[in-house]
Amino acid sequence: MNRPYTFINVAATADGKIDTFERKGSAISSAQDKARVDELRANADAVLVGGKTLLEEQPKLTVKSEALREGRIKRGAAPNPIKVGVVTVADIPLESDFIKAGPARAVIFTTSQTSISHLEALRAHGVEVFVHDEPRVDLKKMMDTLSELGVNRLMVEGGGTINFELMKLGLVDELTIYIAPLIFGGDQAPTLAAGNGFTRNEAIALKLEKVETHEDGGILLIYKL
């Protein structure tokens, strides 16, 4: 299978939460970490999010720094990486920042559970839509398609379900975690990997590549899978 080099980037609290129990996209990253993430986006060919993030947060997934966008243009790339959404039913509003913010190429992988009328509306708004005739998007097939679209370096920005499924299938090469000096708590607060979970014998082993300490008390951990 041809696939991009794929890395997950996530910000988590010291107790492992990527959001509060309210699930409203609570800020976790420091200013320093946000700048680091912007550089990661600028150096990626595409940025991917899963269904809950796509529908509930409607992320822009664009490069914030004008200098970084100009750097991409000088390299012969578009100002922003390709935006990729993976969702079983693509009921994303047509005015969503995922579609409107840019300029950026927008791609959605979905299933035949999305209505034909909405698929047509998305395409009419410039979104490239790939429909899998299965209960859920086939992530391996998706990776093949992204490779065909010229994506060599893929950044994954969550949430926990897509992170888990990609790692379970062996489709992730690197995991970067910024650990903020915060505690969210909450039984229902999401973590970086959701899904059905693994038994201890099935757990994915990580290889620590790098540790950075930030001035705000946060820690950056970079693992290889």
Short mmCIF file of N, CA and C in Angstrom, two decimals, residues 13-127:
data_model
loop_
_atom_site.label_atom_id
_atom_site.label_comp_id
_atom_site.label_asym_id
_atom_site.label_seq_id
_atom_site.Cartn_x
_atom_site.Cartn_y
_atom_site.Cartn_z
N THR A 13 -3.72 17.45 28.46
CA THR A 13 -3.40 17.90 29.81
C THR A 13 -2.53 16.85 30.51
N ALA A 14 -2.07 17.20 31.70
CA ALA A 14 -1.23 16.27 32.44
C ALA A 14 -1.97 14.99 32.80
N ASP A 15 -3.31 15.05 32.85
CA ASP A 15 -4.09 13.83 33.11
C ASP A 15 -4.61 13.20 31.83
N GLY A 16 -4.02 13.57 30.70
CA GLY A 16 -4.28 12.87 29.45
C GLY A 16 -5.53 13.27 28.70
N LYS A 17 -6.15 14.39 29.03
CA LYS A 17 -7.38 14.81 28.36
C LYS A 17 -7.06 15.76 27.20
N ILE A 18 -7.81 15.60 26.10
CA ILE A 18 -7.62 16.51 24.96
C ILE A 18 -8.74 17.54 24.88
N ASP A 19 -9.67 17.49 25.82
CA ASP A 19 -10.74 18.47 25.93
C ASP A 19 -11.39 18.27 27.29
N THR A 20 -12.23 19.22 27.70
CA THR A 20 -12.99 19.05 28.94
C THR A 20 -14.20 18.15 28.66
N PHE A 21 -14.93 17.82 29.70
CA PHE A 21 -16.15 17.02 29.56
C PHE A 21 -17.20 17.73 28.72
N GLU A 22 -17.07 19.07 28.56
CA GLU A 22 -18.03 19.82 27.75
C GLU A 22 -17.83 19.59 26.26
N ARG A 23 -16.61 19.17 25.89
CA ARG A 23 -16.28 18.87 24.48
C ARG A 23 -16.59 20.05 23.56
N LYS A 24 -16.03 21.19 23.92
CA LYS A 24 -16.22 22.39 23.11
C LYS A 24 -14.92 22.90 22.50
N GLY A 25 -13.90 22.04 22.46
CA GLY A 25 -12.63 22.46 21.88
C GLY A 25 -11.86 23.40 22.78
N SER A 26 -11.77 23.07 24.06
CA SER A 26 -11.08 23.94 25.03
C SER A 26 -9.61 24.12 24.69
N ALA A 27 -9.11 25.33 24.88
CA ALA A 27 -7.70 25.64 24.60
C ALA A 27 -6.79 24.89 25.56
N ILE A 28 -5.76 24.27 25.03
CA ILE A 28 -4.78 23.54 25.84
C ILE A 28 -3.37 24.04 25.54
N SER A 29 -3.08 24.27 24.27
CA SER A 29 -1.73 24.65 23.86
C SER A 29 -1.34 26.05 24.33
N SER A 30 -0.06 26.22 24.60
CA SER A 30 0.50 27.54 24.91
C SER A 30 0.76 28.28 23.61
N ALA A 31 1.13 29.55 23.71
CA ALA A 31 1.47 30.33 22.51
C ALA A 31 2.65 29.69 21.79
N GLN A 32 3.62 29.21 22.56
CA GLN A 32 4.80 28.57 21.97
C GLN A 32 4.40 27.31 21.20
N ASP A 33 3.51 26.53 21.79
CA ASP A 33 3.10 25.30 21.13
C ASP A 33 2.25 25.58 19.91
N LYS A 34 1.41 26.62 19.96
CA LYS A 34 0.60 26.97 18.79
C LYS A 34 1.49 27.35 17.61
N ALA A 35 2.58 28.05 17.89
CA ALA A 35 3.53 28.41 16.83
C ALA A 35 4.18 27.15 16.25
N ARG A 36 4.50 26.20 17.11
CA ARG A 36 5.08 24.92 16.65
C ARG A 36 4.10 24.18 15.76
N VAL A 37 2.83 24.14 16.15
CA VAL A 37 1.81 23.45 15.37
C VAL A 37 1.63 24.13 14.02
N ASP A 38 1.70 25.45 13.98
CA ASP A 38 1.57 26.17 12.71
C ASP A 38 2.70 25.78 11.76
N GLU A 39 3.89 25.60 12.29
CA GLU A 39 5.02 25.15 11.46
C GLU A 39 4.79 23.74 10.96
N LEU A 40 4.24 22.88 11.80
CA LEU A 40 3.93 21.51 11.37
C LEU A 40 2.95 21.53 10.21
N ARG A 41 1.91 22.34 10.32
CA ARG A 41 0.94 22.45 9.23
C ARG A 41 1.61 22.96 7.96
N ALA A 42 2.46 23.97 8.13
CA ALA A 42 3.11 24.56 6.96
C ALA A 42 4.00 23.57 6.23
N ASN A 43 4.51 22.58 6.95
CA ASN A 43 5.40 21.59 6.35
C ASN A 43 4.69 20.31 5.94
N ALA A 44 3.36 20.28 6.11
CA ALA A 44 2.58 19.10 5.72
C ALA A 44 1.92 19.33 4.36
N ASP A 45 1.69 18.24 3.66
CA ASP A 45 0.95 18.33 2.39
C ASP A 45 -0.55 18.36 2.63
N ALA A 46 -0.97 17.75 3.75
CA ALA A 46 -2.40 17.71 4.08
C ALA A 46 -2.57 17.59 5.58
N VAL A 47 -3.70 18.10 6.07
CA VAL A 47 -4.05 18.02 7.49
C VAL A 47 -5.41 17.33 7.59
N LEU A 48 -5.49 16.29 8.41
CA LEU A 48 -6.69 15.45 8.47
C LEU A 48 -7.35 15.51 9.84
N VAL A 49 -8.68 15.52 9.84
CA VAL A 49 -9.45 15.40 11.08
C VAL A 49 -10.56 14.39 10.89
N GLY A 50 -11.01 13.81 12.01
CA GLY A 50 -12.10 12.85 11.99
C GLY A 50 -13.45 13.53 12.08
N GLY A 51 -14.49 12.70 12.11
CA GLY A 51 -15.86 13.19 11.99
C GLY A 51 -16.31 14.15 13.08
N LYS A 52 -16.06 13.79 14.36
CA LYS A 52 -16.52 14.66 15.44
C LYS A 52 -15.85 16.02 15.38
N THR A 53 -14.56 16.03 15.14
CA THR A 53 -13.83 17.29 15.02
C THR A 53 -14.35 18.09 13.84
N LEU A 54 -14.58 17.42 12.71
CA LEU A 54 -15.06 18.09 11.51
C LEU A 54 -16.42 18.72 11.72
N LEU A 55 -17.33 17.97 12.32
CA LEU A 55 -18.71 18.44 12.44
C LEU A 55 -18.93 19.37 13.63
N GLU A 56 -18.28 19.09 14.74
CA GLU A 56 -18.54 19.87 15.95
C GLU A 56 -17.66 21.12 16.07
N GLU A 57 -16.41 21.01 15.60
CA GLU A 57 -15.50 22.16 15.73
C GLU A 57 -15.36 22.95 14.44
N GLN A 58 -15.68 22.31 13.30
CA GLN A 58 -15.58 22.96 11.99
C GLN A 58 -14.25 23.72 11.85
N PRO A 59 -13.13 23.02 11.98
CA PRO A 59 -11.82 23.68 12.01
C PRO A 59 -11.40 24.30 10.68
N LYS A 60 -10.59 25.34 10.78
CA LYS A 60 -10.07 25.99 9.56
C LYS A 60 -8.94 25.16 8.94
N LEU A 61 -8.03 24.65 9.77
CA LEU A 61 -6.89 23.83 9.34
C LEU A 61 -5.97 24.57 8.38
N THR A 62 -5.91 25.88 8.51
CA THR A 62 -5.04 26.69 7.65
C THR A 62 -3.79 27.12 8.42
N VAL A 63 -2.80 27.57 7.69
CA VAL A 63 -1.57 28.09 8.29
C VAL A 63 -1.81 29.54 8.70
N LYS A 64 -1.58 29.85 9.95
CA LYS A 64 -1.88 31.18 10.46
C LYS A 64 -0.82 32.21 10.07
N SER A 65 0.45 31.82 10.08
CA SER A 65 1.54 32.75 9.83
C SER A 65 1.66 33.10 8.35
N GLU A 66 1.63 34.40 8.07
CA GLU A 66 1.79 34.84 6.68
C GLU A 66 3.16 34.46 6.14
N ALA A 67 4.18 34.54 6.99
CA ALA A 67 5.54 34.18 6.56
C ALA A 67 5.61 32.70 6.18
N LEU A 68 4.95 31.85 6.95
CA LEU A 68 4.95 30.42 6.64
C LEU A 68 4.18 30.13 5.36
N ARG A 69 3.09 30.85 5.15
CA ARG A 69 2.34 30.68 3.89
C ARG A 69 3.18 31.11 2.70
N GLU A 70 3.89 32.22 2.86
CA GLU A 70 4.76 32.70 1.78
C GLU A 70 5.87 31.70 1.51
N GLY A 71 6.37 31.06 2.58
CA GLY A 71 7.40 30.05 2.42
C GLY A 71 6.90 28.87 1.60
N ARG A 72 5.66 28.47 1.84
CA ARG A 72 5.07 27.39 1.05
C ARG A 72 4.98 27.78 -0.43
N ILE A 73 4.56 29.01 -0.68
CA ILE A 73 4.42 29.47 -2.06
C ILE A 73 5.78 29.48 -2.76
N LYS A 74 6.82 29.91 -2.05
CA LYS A 74 8.17 29.93 -2.64
C LYS A 74 8.65 28.52 -2.97
N ARG A 75 8.15 27.52 -2.22
CA ARG A 75 8.53 26.13 -2.50
C ARG A 75 7.69 25.53 -3.62
N GLY A 76 6.77 26.34 -4.16
CA GLY A 76 5.93 25.85 -5.24
C GLY A 76 4.67 25.16 -4.77
N ALA A 77 4.35 25.32 -3.48
CA ALA A 77 3.15 24.70 -2.92
C ALA A 77 2.04 25.73 -2.79
N ALA A 78 0.84 25.24 -2.50
CA ALA A 78 -0.29 26.14 -2.22
C ALA A 78 -0.06 26.82 -0.88
N PRO A 79 -0.72 27.96 -0.62
CA PRO A 79 -0.51 28.67 0.64
C PRO A 79 -0.84 27.83 1.87
N ASN A 80 -1.81 26.94 1.74
CA ASN A 80 -2.23 26.08 2.84
C ASN A 80 -2.22 24.62 2.40
N PRO A 81 -2.01 23.71 3.33
CA PRO A 81 -2.09 22.29 2.98
C PRO A 81 -3.51 21.89 2.63
N ILE A 82 -3.66 20.74 2.02
CA ILE A 82 -4.99 20.20 1.73
C ILE A 82 -5.70 19.88 3.05
N LYS A 83 -6.97 20.26 3.14
CA LYS A 83 -7.77 19.91 4.31
C LYS A 83 -8.47 18.58 4.02
N VAL A 84 -8.40 17.67 4.97
CA VAL A 84 -9.03 16.36 4.77
C VAL A 84 -9.96 16.06 5.94
N GLY A 85 -11.21 15.75 5.63
CA GLY A 85 -12.17 15.34 6.64
C GLY A 85 -12.59 13.90 6.39
N VAL A 86 -12.71 13.12 7.47
CA VAL A 86 -13.13 11.73 7.38
C VAL A 86 -14.37 11.57 8.24
N VAL A 87 -15.52 11.27 7.61
CA VAL A 87 -16.77 11.26 8.36
C VAL A 87 -17.77 10.31 7.71
N THR A 88 -18.46 9.53 8.53
CA THR A 88 -19.41 8.55 8.00
C THR A 88 -20.57 9.23 7.28
N VAL A 89 -21.14 10.23 7.91
CA VAL A 89 -22.22 11.02 7.29
C VAL A 89 -21.74 12.47 7.24
N ALA A 90 -21.51 12.97 6.04
CA ALA A 90 -20.88 14.29 5.87
C ALA A 90 -21.89 15.41 5.91
N ASP A 91 -22.59 15.54 7.04
CA ASP A 91 -23.57 16.62 7.19
C ASP A 91 -22.90 17.91 7.66
N ILE A 92 -21.83 18.26 7.04
CA ILE A 92 -21.10 19.47 7.41
C ILE A 92 -21.78 20.67 6.78
N PRO A 93 -22.02 21.74 7.55
CA PRO A 93 -22.65 22.94 6.97
C PRO A 93 -21.79 23.51 5.84
N LEU A 94 -22.43 23.99 4.83
CA LEU A 94 -21.70 24.52 3.68
C LEU A 94 -20.98 25.82 4.00
N GLU A 95 -21.37 26.49 5.09
CA GLU A 95 -20.69 27.72 5.51
C GLU A 95 -19.57 27.43 6.51
N SER A 96 -19.27 26.17 6.76
CA SER A 96 -18.23 25.79 7.71
C SER A 96 -16.88 26.37 7.33
N ASP A 97 -16.07 26.71 8.34
CA ASP A 97 -14.71 27.19 8.09
C ASP A 97 -13.87 26.14 7.37
N PHE A 98 -14.19 24.88 7.57
CA PHE A 98 -13.47 23.82 6.86
C PHE A 98 -13.59 24.02 5.36
N ILE A 99 -14.74 24.47 4.92
CA ILE A 99 -14.98 24.68 3.49
C ILE A 99 -14.59 26.09 3.06
N LYS A 100 -14.92 27.07 3.88
CA LYS A 100 -14.78 28.48 3.47
C LYS A 100 -13.38 29.06 3.68
N ALA A 101 -12.72 28.69 4.81
CA ALA A 101 -11.43 29.31 5.13
C ALA A 101 -10.36 28.84 4.15
N GLY A 102 -9.51 29.76 3.76
CA GLY A 102 -8.50 29.36 2.79
C GLY A 102 -7.71 30.56 2.29
N PRO A 103 -7.22 30.46 1.07
CA PRO A 103 -7.52 29.44 0.07
C PRO A 103 -6.88 28.09 0.41
N ALA A 104 -7.65 27.02 0.22
CA ALA A 104 -7.13 25.68 0.47
C ALA A 104 -8.00 24.66 -0.24
N ARG A 105 -7.38 23.60 -0.68
CA ARG A 105 -8.10 22.48 -1.29
C ARG A 105 -8.77 21.68 -0.18
N ALA A 106 -10.04 21.37 -0.32
CA ALA A 106 -10.77 20.63 0.71
C ALA A 106 -11.21 19.28 0.16
N VAL A 107 -10.95 18.23 0.93
CA VAL A 107 -11.27 16.86 0.53
C VAL A 107 -12.03 16.19 1.67
N ILE A 108 -13.11 15.52 1.35
CA ILE A 108 -13.86 14.76 2.35
C ILE A 108 -14.01 13.31 1.91
N PHE A 109 -13.70 12.40 2.83
CA PHE A 109 -13.96 10.98 2.63
C PHE A 109 -15.18 10.62 3.46
N THR A 110 -16.18 10.03 2.82
CA THR A 110 -17.41 9.71 3.52
C THR A 110 -17.96 8.39 2.97
N THR A 111 -19.19 8.08 3.37
CA THR A 111 -19.82 6.84 2.92
C THR A 111 -21.12 7.16 2.19
N SER A 112 -21.73 6.11 1.63
CA SER A 112 -22.99 6.28 0.91
C SER A 112 -24.15 6.61 1.84
N GLN A 113 -23.88 6.70 3.16
CA GLN A 113 -24.91 7.14 4.09
C GLN A 113 -25.16 8.65 4.00
N THR A 114 -24.22 9.37 3.40
CA THR A 114 -24.44 10.80 3.14
C THR A 114 -25.39 10.94 1.96
N SER A 115 -26.37 11.80 2.09
CA SER A 115 -27.37 11.94 1.03
C SER A 115 -26.74 12.43 -0.27
N ILE A 116 -27.32 12.00 -1.37
CA ILE A 116 -26.82 12.42 -2.69
C ILE A 116 -26.91 13.93 -2.84
N SER A 117 -27.99 14.51 -2.32
CA SER A 117 -28.16 15.96 -2.45
C SER A 117 -27.05 16.72 -1.73
N HIS A 118 -26.65 16.22 -0.56
CA HIS A 118 -25.59 16.92 0.17
C HIS A 118 -24.23 16.67 -0.49
N LEU A 119 -24.02 15.50 -1.02
CA LEU A 119 -22.79 15.25 -1.76
C LEU A 119 -22.67 16.22 -2.94
N GLU A 120 -23.77 16.41 -3.64
CA GLU A 120 -23.77 17.34 -4.78
C GLU A 120 -23.52 18.77 -4.32
N ALA A 121 -24.10 19.14 -3.17
CA ALA A 121 -23.91 20.49 -2.65
C ALA A 121 -22.46 20.72 -2.25
N LEU A 122 -21.86 19.73 -1.61
CA LEU A 122 -20.45 19.85 -1.24
C LEU A 122 -19.57 20.03 -2.47
N ARG A 123 -19.82 19.24 -3.47
CA ARG A 123 -19.02 19.34 -4.71
C ARG A 123 -19.24 20.67 -5.39
N ALA A 124 -20.47 21.19 -5.32
CA ALA A 124 -20.77 22.49 -5.91
C ALA A 124 -20.02 23.61 -5.20
N HIS A 125 -19.65 23.36 -3.94
CA HIS A 125 -18.88 24.35 -3.17
C HIS A 125 -17.38 24.08 -3.24
N GLY A 126 -16.97 23.26 -4.19
CA GLY A 126 -15.55 23.05 -4.44
C GLY A 126 -14.88 21.96 -3.64
N VAL A 127 -15.67 21.21 -2.86
CA VAL A 127 -15.09 20.12 -2.06
C VAL A 127 -14.96 18.87 -2.92
#
